[in-house]
């Protein structure tokens, strides 16, 4: 006979064993519960999390500083250098096409002429003075343009600002022409092989014609570049504003403003370059003839216009047009967005982060 104490111990062990088996079976069953049940639990969990979620803190806008004239000039100069270096060979081909020497040559013929007479580096003739003159010109042009726009925004009714931007652009080139014209003259004479270096050009021009000799072709260049700059900067500003308005047309007051992407700026600049280049090609052709053809050939802009039409017809005014557009579309697509990009970077330099 077993003692009563031993029987009580055995009953206790049985109860503990049954309890352990029961708990294990419940846990095993739950591990194979249906997916729908799991999803319901997950949804319930998410709803609970949402009800107690801490609201996210909005990002503070990036601090910017107001750019000085020196900053704007630097942005313009750097953008010009980047564009000039990349597209200079096409500019050389255009110059040869527009000269009286190579009248009637197409892109291939002009390229062949440069290669046979000057070799590979002939496609980069005049690059040094061009970079020097164009970077200085762009520095002055953009600094003047931005400041003219600031003045216009304070003194002109907002509904007339679209037209005012075009006028500001034209005035900015007139200011920049002081340094642009000499650089353009030396560049084109180097492209034609008439001078061998920038210093050779400076000395020969000064000895022959004095200081005013550096401004030969000033009138046709301004007749080309004043309307060109008005279209270049005016249309670019117009296209950017128009597309920005389209992107934000359904934006509610106080909502997030959609800014243009870098690629959208490039598209706007490329279209601008094509339109501006095509419209101003006749002025460009006349400017090139006056700068590089024989000095005794033309007495001025009107004389050059009349003789070109009489000798070669109206098509002479469009000579080099394809090369000009092929140069300006990619150049403008690089030049203007680079200026905007550099300007945005400069706005954040030296600004303390909160």
XYZ file of C-alpha atoms in Angstrom:
354
model
C 0.000 0.000 0.000
C 1.225 3.426 -0.969
C 1.221 6.078 1.658
C -1.242 8.976 1.420
C 1.586 11.520 1.076
C 3.012 9.708 -1.948
C -0.453 9.587 -3.606
C -0.884 13.344 -3.125
C 2.509 13.984 -4.755
C 1.606 11.794 -7.737
C -1.702 13.653 -8.267
C 0.173 16.994 -8.212
C 2.653 15.796 -10.867
C -0.255 14.681 -13.098
C -1.938 18.077 -12.827
C 1.292 19.885 -13.692
C 1.885 17.618 -16.696
C -1.668 18.155 -18.023
C -1.317 21.915 -17.646
C 1.998 21.916 -19.563
C 0.455 19.827 -22.415
C -2.553 22.183 -22.633
C -0.384 25.322 -22.893
C 1.885 23.705 -25.498
C -1.060 22.725 -27.691
C -2.464 26.290 -27.600
C 0.896 27.738 -28.608
C 1.328 25.183 -31.425
C -2.172 25.957 -32.781
C -1.535 29.703 -32.840
C 1.643 29.223 -34.872
C -0.463 27.777 -37.728
C -3.286 30.319 -37.599
C -4.811 31.416 -40.993
C -3.233 34.249 -43.037
C -6.405 36.271 -42.853
C -6.233 36.160 -39.108
C -2.608 37.296 -39.210
C -3.442 40.155 -41.541
C -6.265 41.246 -39.264
C -3.898 41.307 -36.337
C -1.355 43.271 -38.380
C -3.983 45.837 -39.406
C -5.105 46.188 -35.805
C -1.471 46.693 -34.822
C -0.987 49.381 -37.466
C -4.142 51.193 -36.426
C -2.968 51.195 -32.852
C 0.427 52.496 -33.957
C -1.226 55.263 -35.985
C -3.355 56.337 -33.083
C -0.263 56.839 -30.927
C 2.211 57.913 -33.682
C 4.262 61.037 -33.048
C 3.736 63.595 -35.856
C 6.789 64.042 -38.135
C 8.635 67.331 -37.912
C 8.696 69.122 -41.296
C 12.134 69.850 -42.759
C 13.228 73.427 -42.420
C 13.806 75.244 -45.751
C 17.421 75.520 -46.851
C 18.847 78.859 -45.788
C 20.058 81.089 -48.615
C 21.972 84.328 -48.786
C 21.498 87.229 -51.145
C 24.108 87.135 -53.897
C 26.408 90.109 -54.403
C 27.443 91.445 -57.817
C 30.718 89.518 -57.524
C 28.828 86.233 -56.999
C 26.663 86.817 -60.068
C 29.725 87.726 -62.135
C 31.522 84.557 -60.995
C 28.535 82.366 -61.892
C 28.311 83.938 -65.350
C 32.058 83.609 -66.008
C 32.227 79.940 -64.955
C 29.166 79.032 -67.038
C 30.721 80.714 -70.104
C 34.015 78.829 -69.715
C 32.230 75.460 -69.456
C 30.133 76.122 -72.567
C 32.939 77.672 -74.642
C 35.433 74.842 -74.168
C 32.937 72.152 -75.128
C 31.506 73.758 -78.274
C 34.415 75.792 -79.705
C 35.150 73.490 -82.703
C 31.654 74.088 -84.122
C 32.132 77.830 -83.702
C 35.375 77.584 -85.734
C 33.550 75.782 -88.557
C 30.825 78.457 -88.550
C 33.376 81.271 -88.786
C 35.077 79.695 -91.814
C 31.707 79.167 -93.532
C 30.683 82.792 -93.084
C 33.926 84.287 -94.428
C 34.124 85.399 -98.059
C 37.043 83.011 -98.553
C 34.947 79.922 -97.908
C 31.570 81.010 -99.289
C 29.466 78.032 -100.360
C 31.237 75.500 -98.135
C 29.046 73.153 -96.114
C 29.845 71.788 -92.672
C 31.959 68.951 -94.062
C 33.887 71.179 -96.486
C 34.641 73.735 -93.758
C 35.816 70.998 -91.398
C 38.054 69.589 -94.118
C 39.475 73.057 -94.837
C 40.388 73.562 -91.167
C 41.914 70.080 -90.874
C 44.032 70.378 -94.020
C 45.302 73.893 -93.280
C 45.621 73.959 -89.497
C 45.344 70.366 -88.255
C 43.466 69.187 -85.161
C 44.305 72.259 -83.098
C 42.826 74.440 -85.816
C 39.422 73.570 -84.364
C 40.532 75.291 -81.159
C 42.068 78.393 -82.756
C 41.117 81.516 -80.833
C 39.923 79.570 -77.795
C 42.149 81.515 -75.366
C 40.976 85.032 -76.273
C 37.426 83.760 -76.666
C 37.356 82.319 -73.152
C 38.976 85.495 -71.816
C 36.567 87.833 -73.597
C 33.427 85.727 -73.256
C 33.932 84.913 -69.581
C 34.469 88.608 -68.802
C 31.500 89.504 -70.999
C 29.271 86.919 -69.307
C 30.391 88.102 -65.878
C 29.405 91.677 -66.716
C 26.250 90.612 -68.603
C 24.736 88.480 -65.833
C 25.682 90.883 -63.047
C 24.052 93.738 -64.979
C 21.023 91.628 -65.971
C 20.218 90.523 -62.422
C 20.565 94.062 -61.078
C 18.448 95.511 -63.894
C 15.767 92.920 -63.026
C 15.865 93.887 -59.351
C 15.430 97.550 -60.285
C 12.574 96.674 -62.678
C 10.766 94.570 -60.061
C 10.762 97.546 -57.694
C 9.787 100.216 -60.217
C 7.647 98.503 -62.878
C 4.153 97.082 -62.560
C 4.167 93.297 -62.230
C 1.996 92.810 -65.332
C 4.726 94.450 -67.443
C 7.607 92.469 -65.956
C 7.612 89.940 -68.819
C 8.454 92.681 -71.330
C 10.806 94.386 -68.888
C 12.964 91.246 -68.650
C 13.630 91.382 -72.419
C 14.675 95.041 -72.157
C 16.901 94.284 -69.155
C 18.593 91.558 -71.204
C 19.287 93.895 -74.132
C 20.727 96.579 -71.855
C 22.928 94.033 -70.102
C 24.637 93.148 -73.387
C 25.305 96.782 -74.214
C 27.144 97.031 -70.891
C 29.066 93.805 -71.592
C 29.951 94.751 -75.194
C 32.902 96.805 -73.929
C 34.801 93.549 -73.285
C 32.967 91.197 -75.674
C 33.803 92.945 -78.973
C 37.634 92.925 -78.657
C 37.611 89.250 -77.624
C 35.331 88.304 -80.514
C 37.494 90.187 -83.021
C 40.752 88.521 -81.936
C 39.100 85.092 -81.724
C 37.749 85.219 -85.274
C 41.022 86.441 -86.762
C 42.812 83.552 -85.071
C 40.189 81.129 -86.417
C 40.926 82.362 -89.949
C 44.693 82.061 -89.418
C 45.216 85.832 -89.804
C 47.033 86.087 -86.461
C 48.956 83.407 -84.580
C 48.259 84.350 -80.962
C 46.244 86.661 -78.754
C 49.229 88.919 -78.078
C 50.099 89.028 -81.764
C 46.523 90.118 -82.463
C 46.559 92.790 -79.768
C 49.838 94.259 -81.051
C 48.897 94.191 -84.741
C 45.447 95.720 -84.182
C 46.793 98.458 -81.912
C 49.658 99.342 -84.267
C 47.339 99.471 -87.291
C 44.151 101.072 -85.951
C 44.800 102.113 -82.365
C 42.323 101.496 -79.535
C 39.274 101.918 -81.803
C 40.585 99.062 -83.946
C 39.540 96.625 -81.214
C 35.923 97.662 -81.825
C 35.821 96.931 -85.535
C 32.491 95.247 -86.193
C 30.944 96.795 -83.078
C 27.735 97.846 -84.868
C 26.898 94.488 -86.518
C 27.905 92.622 -83.372
C 25.527 94.732 -81.280
C 22.833 94.351 -83.943
C 23.308 90.596 -83.585
C 23.846 90.260 -79.853
C 21.384 92.810 -78.463
C 18.386 90.947 -79.979
C 20.127 87.623 -79.352
C 20.647 88.390 -75.656
C 17.079 89.678 -75.384
C 15.869 86.348 -76.768
C 18.460 84.275 -74.882
C 17.745 85.612 -71.394
C 14.184 86.811 -72.024
C 12.887 83.588 -73.599
C 14.731 81.422 -71.078
C 13.124 83.341 -68.220
C 9.733 83.188 -69.990
C 9.924 79.419 -70.638
C 10.938 78.720 -67.035
C 8.148 80.864 -65.577
C 5.548 79.409 -67.959
C 6.478 75.811 -67.215
C 6.629 76.504 -63.491
C 3.118 77.976 -63.669
C 1.918 74.850 -65.510
C 3.410 72.577 -62.841
C 1.720 74.537 -60.066
C -1.594 75.311 -61.784
C -3.525 73.040 -59.394
C -1.487 73.993 -56.361
C -3.648 75.332 -53.561
C -2.680 78.515 -51.780
C -0.081 77.732 -49.154
C 0.724 74.356 -50.727
C 4.141 73.070 -51.712
C 5.530 74.821 -54.801
C 6.945 72.481 -57.445
C 10.299 73.820 -58.659
C 11.822 73.065 -62.061
C 14.224 70.157 -62.309
C 17.693 70.507 -63.836
C 16.540 68.617 -66.938
C 13.552 70.937 -67.393
C 15.910 73.920 -67.281
C 18.086 72.258 -69.936
C 15.059 71.765 -72.225
C 14.064 75.414 -71.815
C 17.624 76.562 -72.572
C 17.977 74.329 -75.653
C 14.742 75.651 -77.190
C 15.865 79.196 -76.395
C 19.223 78.668 -78.113
C 17.619 77.264 -81.264
C 15.133 80.121 -81.634
C 17.624 82.897 -80.796
C 20.332 81.430 -83.032
C 18.056 81.032 -86.046
C 16.580 84.539 -85.842
C 19.952 86.307 -85.514
C 21.965 84.333 -88.113
C 21.937 87.145 -90.784
C 23.450 89.615 -88.292
C 26.041 87.022 -87.298
C 27.047 86.456 -90.932
C 27.481 90.199 -91.581
C 29.453 90.658 -88.351
C 31.845 87.855 -89.331
C 32.409 89.302 -92.830
C 33.289 92.735 -91.444
C 35.667 91.284 -88.859
C 37.615 88.782 -91.000
C 37.314 89.819 -94.683
C 39.670 92.292 -96.350
C 39.591 95.634 -94.522
C 39.044 97.550 -97.795
C 36.106 95.360 -98.834
C 33.396 97.081 -96.773
C 32.966 100.628 -95.529
C 30.394 99.692 -92.916
C 27.426 97.546 -91.988
C 25.065 98.751 -94.759
C 27.805 98.464 -97.387
C 28.518 94.894 -96.265
C 24.806 94.031 -96.411
C 24.358 95.422 -99.947
C 27.539 93.839 -101.355
C 26.777 90.439 -99.806
C 23.306 90.372 -101.375
C 24.540 91.667 -104.752
C 27.430 89.202 -104.998
C 25.981 86.063 -103.394
C 22.241 86.653 -103.027
C 20.074 86.627 -99.922
C 21.233 83.106 -99.092
C 24.607 84.589 -98.106
C 22.904 86.046 -95.026
C 22.071 82.526 -93.873
C 25.543 81.109 -94.548
C 26.733 79.131 -91.538
C 23.221 79.062 -90.092
C 23.152 75.291 -89.600
C 26.531 75.352 -87.848
C 25.383 78.294 -85.716
C 22.250 76.488 -84.546
C 24.184 73.219 -84.080
C 26.556 75.195 -81.861
C 24.042 77.327 -79.953
C 21.479 74.650 -79.026
C 23.924 72.513 -76.986
C 25.906 75.581 -75.878
C 22.823 77.309 -74.458
C 21.618 74.028 -72.929
C 24.922 73.937 -71.006
C 25.511 77.649 -70.458
C 22.222 78.875 -68.938
C 21.438 75.874 -66.664
C 25.082 75.920 -65.463
C 24.636 79.567 -64.523
C 21.470 78.737 -62.550
C 23.154 75.753 -60.879
C 26.281 77.700 -59.869
C 24.092 80.547 -58.610
C 22.084 78.147 -56.409
C 25.295 76.665 -54.995
C 26.694 80.112 -54.228
C 23.476 81.016 -52.389
C 24.180 78.291 -49.796
C 27.911 78.979 -49.284
C 28.685 80.658 -45.973
C 25.152 80.181 -44.636
C 25.102 78.748 -41.099
C 22.921 75.679 -40.636
C 20.391 76.018 -37.888
